[in-house]
Amino acid sequence: MDSLKGLRTVNERQAFRIDVCGHQYSLPSEQPAPAYLDSHLRQLAQPFSQTLCALAVDLAPVVADAVEAHLDAAPPPPSPIISTTPTARRQHRRTGTPARPRALRKRISLMTTVAMAERQHLAATVLELCDGQKGAADAPVSAISAMFALLAAELRDALPDAVSSAGAAARQIGRAFTALGTADESQRRSESDSVVEFAGVPHQLDADPDSADFNSAESLVGIFTAREDAAEPFSTGLVEYLIAGMNRHARSRPNVRHAWATVFTCGTVRFCLLESDAIHVSSELDLGTRDGRRALAEIYIGLCLSESWRLGADPSMRWRTDIERWEIECPADVSDPHANPDEQPRPGARRLRRSARFAPPATSMTVYAQRLALFTADSFFGRFTRCFAAARTPTAEPDLVLKDSWQLVPDNCSSSNSSDDEDEIAVLDRIRSRMDAAQSDAVFPRLLCGGTVRIDTSDAAAARDTSLLILDDLDAYTRWTVPHGFRKEDVPEPTTPLQPEAPRLRRLHRRMVSGPVGQPLQALKTEHDVVAVLADAMHSHTEILRHAHILHRDISLNNIMAVRIGNDLRGMLIDFDHGVDIAAVRNQKLPGNVGTGPFMSIANLEGLDVPRTAVDDWESLICLLFCLAAKSSEARDEMGHIFAHVNAHGAADVKREMFQTTAALDSVIARFLNPSYLVLIRLIRELHKAIFMHARCQGTAQILLRSNRQVDPVQRRVQYAEEIHARCQSVLTKVAADSRSMSTLSDHMASISHQCCDLRRAHAPLSQPCESTESLSTLLDVAPESLHSPHLCSRSTSDTLTDSRPDLRHLTKAQLMQLLEDEELALRKRKAKGEQADSPHTKRRKMIHSAEHCDLPIVQLSSTRALSFVDLPASVHLPPVPPVDLANKRKRFSP
């Protein structure tokens, strides 16, 4: 933002370009000429078809003259005019209105009085906005809506006067934009800055203006401000509102490719083209002059008559209201020959080749996606990745994943024979073929089809959807000359023999369909499931590295999914955008730094000049375990702040200090992690020992030798990458097996507890609840030889054991104590619900009542407090009860 203030304070009334990366923006060093940029933006705002473009050129002066006539006939505003160009306004009033064309005079004479009065009212509202009155700031959206409505009304009347064939085509495509206020003013309006966001919603010219398509992707993103310093809008932070509005627009409309925006101030307007990497801003149009209003009418009519894809909509994504799903076409440049064995191989669907990436596809696959996306990028600017759960038929349950993104590819990649520039579709195609040939049981995203999206431009062949199709000649000013993940100093100069020409990068709209659909790690309920999924995912990582020689390089929280295959819970790695051949030049010589910031390894963060190995992915797994085992959301946010909100070297220094020794790791564990996650913490310690406590590359601190030569253990670790990788895999497999055994034992004990409770309820009288915790305590004190007795005298009828009870002699004391704890927990739950335990008198009465019907022995208390048995079966032999010396007892307790 400071660069904007320093460079573009004087010339901001001219056209210029702003580079945007995520939520940050800056002025590029290579800026196109203002006149060149402004003329190209006006060309891009016109229809692509030559017929519609000629029609727009013919209609623009007619509509502009009609608007001027209404403005001249409008009543004067109540407050004085504060025009940005008072000299031009006074000269315009002295000269008067020029002679009107015959068609315009005929249309005005045939207009009804009601329609004339309505348009005069709109003209009066527009006049306040054009003259820059401060009163217009009180209702900015209504003023802008009045301007759009006046232009739309005149355009609707002017269309029948055009050529019949062109008019019919224009009525099919033509639309008008009306400005609507935001749904949530509290979130999108700043009282201190006086900024209001609005959206230009399109509707068909022949339809009712109230029937606007709110879900259409070709809407206008706009902001209005009444600030006094609005003469320099992009030096005062208005671009931040424009970026935020575009991000909201893209998240609510998945079929957006780019968008047009308007920036209104009191008396001026600008048009902006927002695409993946930049915002192209037109020159300032002064609405206080006739030329400014005529230029506004030309751009508005051009946008109304333009094709939907020209305005930013994706024609390959259509919303089906009858099934409430998106109908999406996916190109089949690459397809799975085993996706549908009943069908014959489709012609033209083949393995990906460098020459085939840009060849027109022979066919495409249509899928039906749900309305809400599984994942949407935070910012429209950049790759803008979106993932949808999709199905092959309109009514089937989603079992596929459709991924849509804008990827950077070299401009001359079609003529390159190198495999280093493979994108995710090529990587997944290679993984599928290699893993099928090896007959591996690993779970991986199976690619069904994928390729470059095509746009039907009414030419002989469909055009590839690239930044060149959107920007035309303005695409030459892209800022991307260094691939993502590379350092600028590592890219050879254009004059070197290694790279005779340094190609610029270009955005390419890529789409693919794969399966199966997984669920994130956050959806898992137990710690044992998390460890099992991580172990299986890293097993797939090892299998892919061994058979396909592909290194993932982006192990993070969102890139590991849990997949339910039958009764088994499996783990799957996704998002191979950064996947690379382990022996590729860009991984061995120019590795750079790629991945998700908080999970990147030390070598990746610092961009060390060493190849990336599987050890870097295992180090990323430790960071992922820290995120999963955090004691609270505050601790997780604090770790994210430490790892993500500092520069790369700062985060690398933090990780070097954290992984230096076991004591340092223990302090971090005690600070951030939940001590109840025993398995995850054990896994962190074991992986740390395997990676950072290797005998020949121990720790992370650099060592200074006698010859003043420094040895970095992180760089030295590459020499022992295979050994460390094998150790990590063995550690994770062992911990997962132990966790699985603990989970099985816990489930077995829980089932025993439930069986005991069920048996006790089955043999207890229906009138007696099983709420006492004395029953299991009695079981712990019962002698083993008495478990098989036909009758057992106990303190409660519910405690009576029968032959159908499980044999408790085979259970350990720990298992029996676990049963006791489970029963105590059930008692506490019943007490929490308000159920009261029976008193001793009630228990005795119920026991006597149930014994009378079950022929069980009854324990009675005599007046002398001695024990006697009533109706005792003859087959039961009890040991004699020792007499109680009551006299000695009284004597002992007498005062």
Short mmCIF file of C-alpha atoms in Angstrom, two decimals, residues 305-608:
data_model
loop_
_atom_site.label_atom_id
_atom_site.label_comp_id
_atom_site.label_asym_id
_atom_site.label_seq_id
_atom_site.Cartn_x
_atom_site.Cartn_y
_atom_site.Cartn_z
CA LEU A 305 -24.72 -7.27 -24.94
CA SER A 306 -21.61 -9.34 -24.21
CA GLU A 307 -21.65 -13.09 -23.96
CA SER A 308 -21.81 -14.63 -20.51
CA TRP A 309 -18.29 -16.06 -20.72
CA ARG A 310 -17.04 -12.61 -21.76
CA LEU A 311 -18.43 -11.22 -18.51
CA GLY A 312 -16.80 -13.91 -16.39
CA ALA A 313 -19.29 -16.79 -16.26
CA ASP A 314 -18.23 -20.38 -16.88
CA PRO A 315 -20.60 -21.90 -19.48
CA SER A 316 -19.40 -25.41 -18.63
CA MET A 317 -21.01 -25.07 -15.16
CA ARG A 318 -24.80 -24.76 -15.20
CA TRP A 319 -27.11 -24.72 -12.21
CA ARG A 320 -30.05 -27.14 -12.58
CA THR A 321 -32.98 -25.92 -10.52
CA ASP A 322 -34.95 -29.10 -11.18
CA ILE A 323 -32.39 -31.31 -9.40
CA GLU A 324 -30.74 -28.64 -7.22
CA ARG A 325 -27.27 -29.50 -8.46
CA TRP A 326 -24.52 -28.13 -10.66
CA GLU A 327 -24.16 -29.76 -14.06
CA ILE A 328 -20.45 -29.59 -14.82
CA GLU A 329 -18.59 -30.74 -17.91
CA CYS A 330 -15.11 -32.10 -17.32
CA PRO A 331 -12.74 -32.41 -20.29
CA ALA A 332 -11.33 -35.85 -21.04
CA ASP A 333 -7.82 -35.01 -22.21
CA VAL A 334 -6.80 -37.71 -19.72
CA SER A 335 -9.15 -40.52 -18.74
CA ASP A 336 -9.11 -43.84 -16.92
CA PRO A 337 -9.57 -46.75 -19.34
CA HIS A 338 -10.93 -48.86 -16.47
CA ALA A 339 -13.41 -46.26 -15.21
CA ASN A 340 -16.34 -47.98 -16.99
CA PRO A 341 -15.44 -51.47 -18.22
CA ASP A 342 -18.78 -51.90 -19.99
CA GLU A 343 -17.99 -49.14 -22.46
CA GLN A 344 -15.46 -49.26 -25.25
CA PRO A 345 -12.45 -46.92 -24.96
CA ARG A 346 -13.47 -43.50 -26.12
CA PRO A 347 -11.57 -42.14 -29.11
CA GLY A 348 -9.25 -39.28 -28.28
CA ALA A 349 -9.09 -40.05 -24.56
CA ARG A 350 -5.44 -40.95 -24.05
CA ARG A 351 -2.55 -40.60 -21.74
CA LEU A 352 -1.30 -37.10 -21.20
CA ARG A 353 1.43 -35.94 -23.53
CA ARG A 354 2.97 -32.54 -23.82
CA SER A 355 1.49 -32.17 -27.29
CA ALA A 356 -1.93 -33.42 -26.15
CA ARG A 357 -2.39 -31.01 -23.27
CA PHE A 358 -3.57 -28.28 -25.61
CA ALA A 359 -5.26 -30.47 -28.22
CA PRO A 360 -9.05 -30.20 -28.41
CA PRO A 361 -10.68 -33.04 -26.46
CA ALA A 362 -12.70 -35.64 -28.29
CA THR A 363 -15.28 -35.94 -25.55
CA SER A 364 -16.04 -34.83 -22.01
CA MET A 365 -17.56 -36.29 -18.87
CA THR A 366 -20.63 -34.70 -17.27
CA VAL A 367 -21.02 -34.90 -13.51
CA TYR A 368 -23.57 -33.45 -11.12
CA ALA A 369 -22.18 -31.66 -8.08
CA GLN A 370 -23.78 -30.46 -4.90
CA ARG A 371 -24.51 -26.78 -4.39
CA LEU A 372 -22.02 -26.17 -1.59
CA ALA A 373 -18.37 -26.87 -2.31
CA LEU A 374 -16.33 -29.20 -0.15
CA PHE A 375 -13.47 -26.72 -0.23
CA THR A 376 -13.10 -23.17 -1.51
CA ALA A 377 -9.94 -21.11 -1.43
CA ASP A 378 -9.94 -18.07 0.84
CA SER A 379 -9.05 -15.69 -1.97
CA PHE A 380 -10.20 -15.50 -5.57
CA PHE A 381 -6.80 -14.20 -6.61
CA GLY A 382 -4.36 -17.00 -7.34
CA ARG A 383 -5.24 -20.61 -8.05
CA PHE A 384 -8.78 -20.27 -6.62
CA THR A 385 -9.11 -24.00 -6.00
CA ARG A 386 -12.60 -25.43 -5.47
CA CYS A 387 -13.64 -29.02 -4.79
CA PHE A 388 -17.17 -30.43 -5.16
CA ALA A 389 -18.76 -33.74 -4.22
CA ALA A 390 -20.19 -35.05 -7.49
CA ALA A 391 -21.96 -38.05 -8.99
CA ARG A 392 -22.24 -39.53 -12.46
CA THR A 393 -26.04 -39.27 -12.54
CA PRO A 394 -28.34 -36.48 -11.34
CA THR A 395 -29.96 -38.54 -8.58
CA ALA A 396 -27.05 -40.68 -7.37
CA GLU A 397 -25.21 -40.14 -4.11
CA PRO A 398 -21.94 -38.23 -4.55
CA ASP A 399 -19.01 -40.65 -4.80
CA LEU A 400 -16.58 -38.50 -6.81
CA VAL A 401 -14.60 -35.33 -6.24
CA LEU A 402 -14.38 -32.61 -8.88
CA LYS A 403 -11.48 -30.21 -8.54
CA ASP A 404 -11.36 -26.89 -10.40
CA SER A 405 -8.39 -24.52 -10.29
CA TRP A 406 -6.34 -22.00 -12.27
CA GLN A 407 -2.80 -23.29 -12.63
CA LEU A 408 0.35 -21.58 -13.79
CA VAL A 409 2.03 -23.15 -16.80
CA PRO A 410 4.86 -21.88 -19.03
CA ASP A 411 3.76 -20.17 -22.20
CA ASN A 412 5.74 -22.57 -24.40
CA CYS A 413 4.83 -25.75 -22.52
CA SER A 414 3.15 -27.19 -25.59
CA SER A 415 6.49 -27.37 -27.38
CA SER A 416 8.48 -28.61 -24.39
CA ASN A 417 9.50 -32.24 -24.21
CA SER A 418 10.48 -32.15 -20.56
CA SER A 419 8.40 -33.89 -17.93
CA ASP A 420 9.38 -31.46 -15.17
CA ASP A 421 6.36 -29.25 -15.84
CA GLU A 422 3.80 -31.94 -15.11
CA ASP A 423 0.77 -30.69 -13.21
CA GLU A 424 -1.49 -32.61 -10.85
CA ILE A 425 -3.46 -34.30 -13.63
CA ALA A 426 -0.28 -35.71 -15.17
CA VAL A 427 1.02 -36.79 -11.75
CA LEU A 428 -2.22 -38.61 -10.88
CA ASP A 429 -2.28 -40.27 -14.28
CA ARG A 430 1.24 -41.54 -13.69
CA ILE A 431 0.41 -42.74 -10.17
CA ARG A 432 -2.65 -44.61 -11.42
CA SER A 433 -0.78 -46.46 -14.16
CA ARG A 434 2.21 -47.36 -11.97
CA MET A 435 0.16 -48.46 -8.96
CA ASP A 436 -2.15 -50.58 -11.11
CA ALA A 437 0.84 -52.24 -12.72
CA ALA A 438 2.31 -53.00 -9.28
CA GLN A 439 -1.09 -54.20 -7.99
CA SER A 440 -0.61 -52.21 -4.81
CA ASP A 441 -3.31 -52.18 -2.14
CA ALA A 442 -2.65 -48.53 -1.23
CA VAL A 443 -5.49 -46.03 -1.38
CA PHE A 444 -4.90 -43.02 -3.64
CA PRO A 445 -7.11 -40.59 -5.59
CA ARG A 446 -7.94 -42.43 -8.80
CA LEU A 447 -8.16 -40.04 -11.74
CA LEU A 448 -11.19 -40.62 -13.97
CA CYS A 449 -10.75 -37.73 -16.38
CA GLY A 450 -9.19 -34.29 -16.51
CA GLY A 451 -7.86 -31.58 -18.74
CA THR A 452 -8.17 -27.95 -19.75
CA VAL A 453 -11.60 -26.34 -19.79
CA ARG A 454 -12.82 -25.24 -23.21
CA ILE A 455 -15.00 -22.21 -23.92
CA ASP A 456 -17.32 -22.14 -26.91
CA THR A 457 -16.63 -18.77 -28.52
CA SER A 458 -18.89 -19.45 -31.53
CA ASP A 459 -15.77 -20.10 -33.62
CA ALA A 460 -14.93 -23.25 -35.50
CA ALA A 461 -13.24 -24.82 -32.44
CA ALA A 462 -13.59 -24.24 -28.74
CA ALA A 463 -10.87 -22.11 -27.21
CA ARG A 464 -8.77 -23.06 -24.21
CA ASP A 465 -9.78 -21.14 -21.11
CA THR A 466 -6.59 -19.28 -20.26
CA SER A 467 -5.59 -15.83 -19.11
CA LEU A 468 -4.89 -15.02 -22.76
CA LEU A 469 -8.59 -15.57 -23.59
CA ILE A 470 -9.59 -13.20 -20.78
CA LEU A 471 -7.00 -10.44 -21.24
CA ASP A 472 -6.00 -10.73 -24.88
CA ASP A 473 -2.89 -8.60 -25.39
CA LEU A 474 -2.85 -7.46 -21.76
CA ASP A 475 -1.73 -10.96 -20.79
CA ALA A 476 1.78 -9.97 -21.87
CA TYR A 477 2.11 -7.84 -18.73
CA THR A 478 1.72 -10.72 -16.29
CA ARG A 479 4.08 -10.56 -13.32
CA TRP A 480 4.74 -14.29 -13.31
CA THR A 481 8.20 -14.98 -14.74
CA VAL A 482 9.42 -17.33 -11.98
CA PRO A 483 7.52 -20.58 -11.28
CA HIS A 484 5.93 -20.97 -7.87
CA GLY A 485 8.34 -22.50 -5.39
CA PHE A 486 11.47 -21.37 -7.21
CA ARG A 487 13.83 -18.65 -6.13
CA LYS A 488 14.46 -15.87 -8.61
CA GLU A 489 18.23 -16.18 -8.28
CA ASP A 490 17.97 -19.90 -9.13
CA VAL A 491 16.18 -19.37 -12.45
CA PRO A 492 18.69 -19.16 -15.33
CA GLU A 493 18.91 -15.97 -17.31
CA PRO A 494 17.45 -15.96 -20.84
CA THR A 495 20.95 -15.77 -22.34
CA THR A 496 22.30 -18.93 -20.73
CA PRO A 497 22.56 -22.12 -22.81
CA LEU A 498 20.54 -24.02 -20.20
CA GLN A 499 17.45 -21.97 -20.90
CA PRO A 500 17.63 -20.09 -24.22
CA GLU A 501 14.39 -18.26 -23.49
CA ALA A 502 12.66 -17.57 -20.21
CA PRO A 503 8.97 -18.14 -20.92
CA ARG A 504 6.36 -16.20 -19.04
CA LEU A 505 3.79 -18.16 -17.12
CA ARG A 506 0.13 -18.19 -18.00
CA ARG A 507 -3.00 -19.14 -16.09
CA LEU A 508 -4.69 -22.28 -17.35
CA HIS A 509 -8.17 -23.38 -16.25
CA ARG A 510 -7.80 -27.05 -15.28
CA ARG A 511 -10.49 -29.45 -14.09
CA MET A 512 -10.44 -33.11 -13.09
CA VAL A 513 -12.68 -35.79 -11.57
CA SER A 514 -11.32 -38.41 -9.18
CA GLY A 515 -12.48 -40.71 -6.44
CA PRO A 516 -13.24 -41.79 -3.77
CA VAL A 517 -14.70 -39.13 -1.47
CA GLY A 518 -13.10 -38.90 1.96
CA GLN A 519 -13.70 -37.08 5.19
CA PRO A 520 -11.16 -34.81 6.94
CA LEU A 521 -9.19 -35.81 9.99
CA GLN A 522 -11.21 -33.42 12.14
CA ALA A 523 -14.28 -35.62 11.59
CA LEU A 524 -12.71 -38.65 13.29
CA LYS A 525 -13.96 -39.34 16.79
CA THR A 526 -11.16 -41.30 18.48
CA GLU A 527 -7.43 -41.00 18.77
CA HIS A 528 -7.00 -44.58 17.56
CA ASP A 529 -8.83 -43.80 14.30
CA VAL A 530 -6.59 -40.79 13.68
CA VAL A 531 -3.43 -42.87 14.13
CA ALA A 532 -4.80 -45.62 11.89
CA VAL A 533 -5.64 -43.17 9.12
CA LEU A 534 -2.25 -41.44 9.35
CA ALA A 535 -0.45 -44.78 9.25
CA ASP A 536 -2.34 -45.93 6.16
CA ALA A 537 -1.86 -42.57 4.42
CA MET A 538 1.89 -42.64 4.99
CA HIS A 539 1.92 -46.26 3.80
CA SER A 540 0.35 -44.99 0.57
CA HIS A 541 2.99 -42.25 0.52
CA THR A 542 5.71 -44.91 0.66
CA GLU A 543 4.06 -47.06 -2.03
CA ILE A 544 3.64 -44.10 -4.39
CA LEU A 545 7.26 -43.09 -3.85
CA ARG A 546 8.49 -46.64 -4.49
CA HIS A 547 6.40 -47.49 -7.57
CA ALA A 548 5.68 -44.09 -9.20
CA HIS A 549 8.73 -42.17 -7.88
CA ILE A 550 6.45 -39.25 -6.94
CA LEU A 551 7.17 -37.19 -3.82
CA HIS A 552 4.11 -35.44 -2.37
CA ARG A 553 5.88 -32.42 -0.74
CA ASP A 554 2.73 -31.04 0.91
CA ILE A 555 1.73 -33.14 3.93
CA SER A 556 -0.77 -30.96 5.81
CA LEU A 557 -4.04 -31.08 7.71
CA ASN A 558 -6.28 -30.75 4.65
CA ASN A 559 -4.34 -33.17 2.44
CA ILE A 560 -5.00 -36.42 4.36
CA MET A 561 -8.47 -37.89 4.16
CA ALA A 562 -10.18 -40.81 5.89
CA VAL A 563 -11.93 -43.20 3.51
CA ARG A 564 -14.35 -45.92 4.58
CA ILE A 565 -13.87 -48.99 2.34
CA GLY A 566 -16.21 -51.71 3.55
CA ASN A 567 -15.63 -52.04 7.28
CA ASP A 568 -12.06 -50.74 7.10
CA LEU A 569 -11.00 -47.16 7.77
CA ARG A 570 -8.24 -46.20 5.34
CA GLY A 571 -6.11 -43.12 4.80
CA MET A 572 -5.63 -41.31 1.48
CA LEU A 573 -3.28 -38.54 0.35
CA ILE A 574 -4.81 -35.87 -1.86
CA ASP A 575 -3.70 -32.63 -3.52
CA PHE A 576 -0.67 -33.58 -5.60
CA ASP A 577 -0.29 -30.03 -6.93
CA HIS A 578 3.28 -29.98 -5.59
CA GLY A 579 3.98 -33.61 -6.42
CA VAL A 580 7.21 -34.05 -8.34
CA ASP A 581 9.37 -36.81 -9.68
CA ILE A 582 12.00 -37.54 -7.05
CA ALA A 583 14.72 -37.48 -9.74
CA ALA A 584 13.45 -34.38 -11.58
CA VAL A 585 15.75 -31.42 -12.12
CA ARG A 586 13.44 -29.03 -10.28
CA ASN A 587 13.64 -31.25 -7.19
CA GLN A 588 17.36 -32.05 -7.30
CA LYS A 589 18.96 -28.80 -8.46
CA LEU A 590 16.30 -26.10 -7.95
CA PRO A 591 14.05 -27.34 -5.15
CA GLY A 592 12.84 -23.94 -3.88
CA ASN A 593 10.17 -23.96 -1.15
CA VAL A 594 6.66 -25.29 -1.74
CA GLY A 595 3.90 -26.53 0.51
CA THR A 596 1.63 -25.26 3.27
CA GLY A 597 3.50 -22.83 5.52
CA PRO A 598 2.86 -24.18 9.06
CA PHE A 599 3.67 -27.76 8.00
CA MET A 600 6.76 -27.15 5.86
CA SER A 601 10.06 -28.71 6.85
CA ILE A 602 13.12 -26.72 7.87
CA ALA A 603 14.90 -27.33 4.58
CA ASN A 604 11.77 -26.35 2.69
CA LEU A 605 11.29 -23.14 4.66
CA GLU A 606 14.90 -22.04 4.29
CA GLY A 607 15.07 -23.09 0.65
CA LEU A 608 18.27 -25.08 1.22
#
